[in-house]
Amino acid sequence: MSVDGEAGRREDEADEPGWDVDPDDEWGVAVITTVGRQLKLRREALGMRVVDFAKAVGYGEDMVYKIESGKRIPRQDYLVVSDKVLRAGGMVAAMWEDVKKVRYPKKIRELGKLEGKAVEIGVYECNIVAGLLQTPEHARALIEAAQPPYSPDDVERMVAARLARQSVFERNPAPSIHFVLEEAPLRRQVGGTMAWRQQLERLLEVGRLSNVTLQVMPTNTEPHPGLDGRIELLKFPDGTAVGRADGRFNGRPVTDLKQLRILELRYGTIRAQALPSRESLDFIKELLGEK
């Protein structure tokens, strides 16, 4: 690829949504502002003008100004190339370790951090496919359906953050993960027929993992304690736990033992009423027309 072609590709990537700094994320603002300031100081120390630096790294001048002023999150590629241009000996490239921690929205980072520490994860979803199970196309279609709509930048950040949480399936040792999904969302063709089929195939793929139990709650079942919203329970190596539930707890995290027992009772009842794992996977196969 030519230098001009490479530069054009980088400029196109830089303009992608999902990389603006969230002004309400204080820690994120502080990190990106510091990184931008360090980049500017190093550039000026070499006597490089913005126009020359932009040409050298293959990005537009406007993008360089935004990154140096802390208004734009730099991509890893930008930091790697900048490191070479600024002769930083790996110091600039290493900034990615801090940048990637604030790449996603604050609420999602906090949730992902908890899920990353848990040894047991239990999720019940009544209206959608659980975020940990969503394909990129399914996640994007759900987020874009929100009213009032999110900006393209917010949509991309939220999709990327949701997918990043799925690294929990790659942990070693693997946590024990349980899902209960309602039948209705599985029948809803979010994003179109192809995206819907891909989503169901993803459920089958994850449901076959040895550390995952996936159950479906049939629509024609008796009323159960999850009808007022989602439930999530996370248990940690030290014996502590945190739970969240719509309805009674309004989605707030709870750690009180009495409240956790209530959530565990509700979740246990829901699992008992749902189809067993094997029957649930067979049910999904039937939706796909494979049985």
Short mmCIF file of C-alpha atoms in Angstrom, two decimals:
data_model
loop_
_atom_site.label_atom_id
_atom_site.label_comp_id
_atom_site.label_asym_id
_atom_site.label_seq_id
_atom_site.Cartn_x
_atom_site.Cartn_y
_atom_site.Cartn_z
CA MET A 1 0.00 0.00 0.00
CA SER A 2 1.33 3.47 -0.81
CA VAL A 3 2.09 6.05 1.84
CA ASP A 4 -0.75 8.23 0.55
CA GLY A 5 -3.12 5.26 0.60
CA GLU A 6 -2.09 4.39 4.14
CA ALA A 7 -2.61 7.98 5.24
CA GLY A 8 -6.04 8.05 3.66
CA ARG A 9 -7.02 4.85 5.41
CA ARG A 10 -5.91 6.23 8.77
CA GLU A 11 -7.84 9.46 8.25
CA ASP A 12 -10.98 7.46 7.43
CA GLU A 13 -10.53 5.36 10.58
CA ALA A 14 -9.97 8.45 12.68
CA ASP A 15 -13.28 9.89 11.55
CA GLU A 16 -15.20 6.81 12.70
CA PRO A 17 -17.72 7.46 15.47
CA GLY A 18 -17.13 6.06 18.92
CA TRP A 19 -13.90 7.87 19.81
CA ASP A 20 -15.09 11.19 21.24
CA VAL A 21 -14.43 11.86 24.92
CA ASP A 22 -17.46 11.73 27.22
CA PRO A 23 -17.39 15.06 29.13
CA ASP A 24 -19.27 13.46 32.05
CA ASP A 25 -16.57 10.82 32.53
CA GLU A 26 -14.14 12.63 34.82
CA TRP A 27 -11.52 9.90 34.90
CA GLY A 28 -11.73 9.42 31.13
CA VAL A 29 -11.35 13.16 30.54
CA ALA A 30 -8.32 13.28 32.85
CA VAL A 31 -6.59 10.35 31.13
CA ILE A 32 -7.18 11.55 27.56
CA THR A 33 -6.24 15.15 28.45
CA THR A 34 -2.97 13.96 29.97
CA VAL A 35 -2.17 11.77 26.97
CA GLY A 36 -2.92 14.64 24.58
CA ARG A 37 -0.75 17.03 26.56
CA GLN A 38 2.17 14.57 26.54
CA LEU A 39 1.87 14.12 22.77
CA LYS A 40 1.87 17.87 22.22
CA LEU A 41 4.89 18.44 24.49
CA ARG A 42 6.89 15.74 22.71
CA ARG A 43 5.98 17.13 19.29
CA GLU A 44 6.92 20.67 20.26
CA ALA A 45 10.17 19.46 21.84
CA LEU A 46 11.19 18.19 18.39
CA GLY A 47 10.20 21.49 16.81
CA MET A 48 7.52 19.85 14.64
CA ARG A 49 4.56 21.85 13.41
CA VAL A 50 1.12 20.25 13.52
CA VAL A 51 0.96 20.14 9.73
CA ASP A 52 4.28 18.26 9.52
CA PHE A 53 3.37 15.87 12.33
CA ALA A 54 -0.05 15.15 10.80
CA LYS A 55 1.57 14.29 7.48
CA ALA A 56 4.13 12.06 9.19
CA VAL A 57 1.56 10.02 11.13
CA GLY A 58 -0.99 9.89 8.32
CA TYR A 59 -3.84 11.69 10.07
CA GLY A 60 -5.51 15.03 9.40
CA GLU A 61 -4.42 18.20 11.19
CA ASP A 62 -7.86 18.56 12.74
CA MET A 63 -7.55 15.10 14.30
CA VAL A 64 -4.12 15.95 15.72
CA TYR A 65 -5.53 19.12 17.30
CA LYS A 66 -8.47 17.19 18.79
CA ILE A 67 -6.24 14.50 20.29
CA GLU A 68 -3.70 16.95 21.68
CA SER A 69 -6.48 19.03 23.25
CA GLY A 70 -8.03 15.96 24.91
CA LYS A 71 -11.23 16.03 22.85
CA ARG A 72 -10.64 12.79 20.95
CA ILE A 73 -9.55 9.34 22.12
CA PRO A 74 -6.47 8.26 20.13
CA ARG A 75 -6.55 4.87 18.45
CA GLN A 76 -3.80 2.39 19.26
CA ASP A 77 -2.48 2.74 15.71
CA TYR A 78 -2.16 6.51 16.19
CA LEU A 79 -0.07 6.05 19.34
CA VAL A 80 2.17 3.41 17.75
CA VAL A 81 2.90 5.58 14.69
CA SER A 82 3.32 8.69 16.87
CA ASP A 83 5.82 6.81 19.00
CA LYS A 84 8.02 6.23 15.95
CA VAL A 85 7.67 9.77 14.60
CA LEU A 86 8.41 11.30 18.01
CA ARG A 87 11.27 8.84 18.65
CA ALA A 88 9.72 8.08 22.04
CA GLY A 89 11.23 4.62 22.42
CA GLY A 90 7.92 2.94 23.23
CA MET A 91 6.78 5.48 25.83
CA VAL A 92 3.98 6.88 23.66
CA ALA A 93 2.85 3.47 22.40
CA ALA A 94 2.63 2.31 26.03
CA MET A 95 0.01 5.01 26.71
CA TRP A 96 -2.53 2.67 25.08
CA GLU A 97 -2.65 0.66 28.32
CA ASP A 98 -4.24 3.69 30.01
CA VAL A 99 -6.26 4.83 27.02
CA LYS A 100 -7.98 1.47 26.47
CA LYS A 101 -9.28 1.53 30.04
CA VAL A 102 -11.36 4.64 29.28
CA ARG A 103 -12.25 3.72 25.70
CA TYR A 104 -15.75 2.61 26.75
CA PRO A 105 -18.54 4.41 28.66
CA LYS A 106 -18.08 4.61 32.43
CA LYS A 107 -21.10 2.48 33.38
CA ILE A 108 -20.06 -0.30 31.02
CA ARG A 109 -16.47 -0.21 32.28
CA GLU A 110 -17.66 -0.65 35.84
CA LEU A 111 -19.95 -3.55 34.90
CA GLY A 112 -17.26 -5.21 32.80
CA LYS A 113 -14.78 -4.90 35.67
CA LEU A 114 -17.16 -6.70 38.04
CA GLU A 115 -17.94 -9.43 35.51
CA GLY A 116 -14.22 -9.86 34.94
CA LYS A 117 -13.68 -10.67 38.63
CA ALA A 118 -16.72 -12.90 39.19
CA VAL A 119 -16.41 -16.68 39.55
CA GLU A 120 -20.14 -17.12 38.99
CA ILE A 121 -22.47 -15.03 36.84
CA GLY A 122 -26.23 -15.43 36.69
CA VAL A 123 -28.35 -13.42 34.23
CA TYR A 124 -32.08 -13.37 33.54
CA GLU A 125 -33.36 -11.18 30.70
CA CYS A 126 -37.03 -10.70 29.95
CA ASN A 127 -37.13 -8.24 27.03
CA ILE A 128 -33.89 -8.66 25.07
CA VAL A 129 -31.07 -11.13 24.51
CA ALA A 130 -28.52 -10.62 27.30
CA GLY A 131 -25.72 -8.21 26.37
CA LEU A 132 -23.05 -10.85 27.01
CA LEU A 133 -24.66 -12.96 24.28
CA GLN A 134 -25.35 -10.33 21.62
CA THR A 135 -23.73 -10.31 18.19
CA PRO A 136 -22.43 -6.95 16.88
CA GLU A 137 -25.35 -6.62 14.46
CA HIS A 138 -27.94 -7.43 17.14
CA ALA A 139 -26.37 -5.03 19.64
CA ARG A 140 -26.21 -2.20 17.11
CA ALA A 141 -29.83 -2.66 16.02
CA LEU A 142 -31.03 -2.59 19.65
CA ILE A 143 -29.04 0.51 20.53
CA GLU A 144 -30.07 2.35 17.36
CA ALA A 145 -33.73 1.65 18.19
CA ALA A 146 -33.55 3.80 21.33
CA GLN A 147 -35.65 6.99 21.56
CA PRO A 148 -34.46 9.67 21.68
CA PRO A 149 -31.75 8.24 19.44
CA TYR A 150 -28.10 8.09 20.43
CA SER A 151 -25.52 9.88 18.30
CA PRO A 152 -23.53 7.70 15.88
CA ASP A 153 -20.52 8.19 18.16
CA ASP A 154 -22.40 6.97 21.21
CA VAL A 155 -23.82 4.00 19.30
CA GLU A 156 -20.37 2.81 18.27
CA ARG A 157 -18.93 3.26 21.76
CA MET A 158 -21.81 1.33 23.30
CA VAL A 159 -21.57 -1.50 20.77
CA ALA A 160 -17.80 -1.78 21.26
CA ALA A 161 -18.22 -1.75 25.04
CA ARG A 162 -20.89 -4.44 24.96
CA LEU A 163 -18.70 -6.69 22.84
CA ALA A 164 -15.65 -6.05 25.04
CA ARG A 165 -17.55 -7.48 28.02
CA GLN A 166 -17.75 -10.79 26.18
CA SER A 167 -14.06 -11.40 26.91
CA VAL A 168 -15.45 -13.05 30.06
CA PHE A 169 -15.89 -16.20 27.92
CA GLU A 170 -12.13 -16.28 27.28
CA ARG A 171 -11.06 -16.14 30.94
CA ASN A 172 -8.91 -18.88 32.41
CA PRO A 173 -10.02 -20.29 34.75
CA ALA A 174 -13.46 -19.81 33.29
CA PRO A 175 -16.31 -18.55 35.49
CA SER A 176 -19.56 -20.48 35.79
CA ILE A 177 -22.17 -18.56 33.77
CA HIS A 178 -25.94 -19.10 33.74
CA PHE A 179 -28.43 -17.43 31.41
CA VAL A 180 -32.21 -17.52 31.34
CA LEU A 181 -33.81 -15.83 28.31
CA GLU A 182 -37.48 -15.35 27.58
CA GLU A 183 -38.88 -16.93 24.44
CA ALA A 184 -40.38 -13.73 23.00
CA PRO A 185 -37.07 -11.86 22.39
CA LEU A 186 -35.70 -14.95 20.66
CA ARG A 187 -38.51 -14.79 18.12
CA ARG A 188 -38.09 -11.06 17.46
CA GLN A 189 -36.04 -10.59 14.29
CA VAL A 190 -33.95 -7.66 15.49
CA GLY A 191 -31.81 -6.28 12.65
CA GLY A 192 -33.47 -8.42 9.99
CA THR A 193 -33.65 -12.13 9.22
CA MET A 194 -29.92 -12.68 8.65
CA ALA A 195 -28.91 -10.86 11.84
CA TRP A 196 -31.60 -12.78 13.74
CA ARG A 197 -30.31 -16.14 12.53
CA GLN A 198 -26.73 -15.17 13.38
CA GLN A 199 -27.86 -14.23 16.86
CA LEU A 200 -29.58 -17.57 17.43
CA GLU A 201 -26.49 -19.39 16.13
CA ARG A 202 -24.40 -17.40 18.60
CA LEU A 203 -26.67 -18.57 21.42
CA LEU A 204 -26.14 -22.18 20.37
CA GLU A 205 -22.38 -21.64 20.21
CA VAL A 206 -22.17 -20.14 23.70
CA GLY A 207 -24.74 -22.54 25.12
CA ARG A 208 -22.49 -25.48 24.23
CA LEU A 209 -19.56 -24.17 26.29
CA SER A 210 -18.79 -26.40 29.27
CA ASN A 211 -18.93 -23.51 31.75
CA VAL A 212 -22.20 -22.04 30.41
CA THR A 213 -25.81 -23.00 31.08
CA LEU A 214 -28.37 -21.39 28.78
CA GLN A 215 -32.09 -21.82 29.44
CA VAL A 216 -35.20 -20.57 27.68
CA MET A 217 -38.32 -19.51 29.53
CA PRO A 218 -41.35 -20.53 27.39
CA THR A 219 -44.05 -17.93 26.91
CA ASN A 220 -46.76 -20.43 27.94
CA THR A 221 -45.25 -21.06 31.38
CA GLU A 222 -46.77 -20.08 34.72
CA PRO A 223 -46.08 -16.56 36.08
CA HIS A 224 -42.65 -16.27 37.69
CA PRO A 225 -40.76 -13.65 39.80
CA GLY A 226 -38.85 -12.20 36.85
CA LEU A 227 -41.78 -10.59 35.08
CA ASP A 228 -40.90 -7.14 36.42
CA GLY A 229 -37.45 -7.04 34.83
CA ARG A 230 -33.93 -8.37 34.47
CA ILE A 231 -31.84 -9.90 37.25
CA GLU A 232 -28.06 -10.24 37.45
CA LEU A 233 -26.06 -11.92 40.21
CA LEU A 234 -22.26 -11.87 40.44
CA LYS A 235 -20.33 -13.93 42.98
CA PHE A 236 -16.64 -13.37 43.73
CA PRO A 237 -13.74 -15.56 44.96
CA ASP A 238 -13.83 -14.10 48.49
CA GLY A 239 -17.45 -15.15 48.98
CA THR A 240 -18.93 -11.68 48.45
CA ALA A 241 -21.57 -10.96 45.84
CA VAL A 242 -23.40 -8.14 44.12
CA GLY A 243 -26.82 -8.24 42.50
CA ARG A 244 -28.99 -5.99 40.38
CA ALA A 245 -32.63 -6.24 39.46
CA ASP A 246 -35.29 -4.10 37.85
CA GLY A 247 -38.58 -3.73 39.67
CA ARG A 248 -38.08 -3.90 43.42
CA PHE A 249 -34.44 -2.76 43.35
CA ASN A 250 -34.76 -0.33 40.40
CA GLY A 251 -31.57 -1.65 38.82
CA ARG A 252 -29.38 -0.47 41.71
CA PRO A 253 -26.46 -2.73 42.75
CA VAL A 254 -27.12 -4.43 46.09
CA THR A 255 -24.65 -6.18 48.39
CA ASP A 256 -26.76 -6.54 51.56
CA LEU A 257 -27.08 -10.23 52.44
CA LYS A 258 -30.84 -10.04 52.97
CA GLN A 259 -31.42 -8.42 49.59
CA LEU A 260 -29.03 -10.85 47.90
CA ARG A 261 -30.98 -13.78 49.34
CA ILE A 262 -34.15 -12.34 47.83
CA LEU A 263 -32.48 -12.08 44.43
CA GLU A 264 -31.06 -15.58 44.70
CA LEU A 265 -34.50 -16.94 45.59
CA ARG A 266 -36.05 -15.18 42.60
CA TYR A 267 -33.33 -16.29 40.22
CA GLY A 268 -33.45 -19.85 41.48
CA THR A 269 -37.21 -19.97 40.99
CA ILE A 270 -36.84 -18.61 37.46
CA ARG A 271 -34.23 -21.24 36.56
CA ALA A 272 -36.43 -23.99 37.98
CA GLN A 273 -39.35 -22.93 35.75
CA ALA A 274 -37.29 -22.53 32.57
CA LEU A 275 -36.57 -25.33 30.13
CA PRO A 276 -33.49 -27.43 30.97
CA SER A 277 -30.34 -26.58 29.05
CA ARG A 278 -30.56 -29.36 26.45
CA GLU A 279 -34.24 -28.69 25.75
CA SER A 280 -33.48 -24.98 25.49
CA LEU A 281 -30.82 -25.55 22.82
CA ASP A 282 -33.23 -27.82 20.96
CA PHE A 283 -35.85 -25.07 21.17
CA ILE A 284 -33.42 -22.57 19.57
CA LYS A 285 -32.59 -25.09 16.84
CA GLU A 286 -36.33 -25.39 16.11
CA LEU A 287 -36.55 -21.62 15.70
CA LEU A 288 -33.74 -21.88 13.16
CA GLY A 289 -35.54 -24.72 11.41
CA GLU A 290 -32.76 -27.19 12.15
CA LYS A 291 -34.98 -29.75 13.89
#
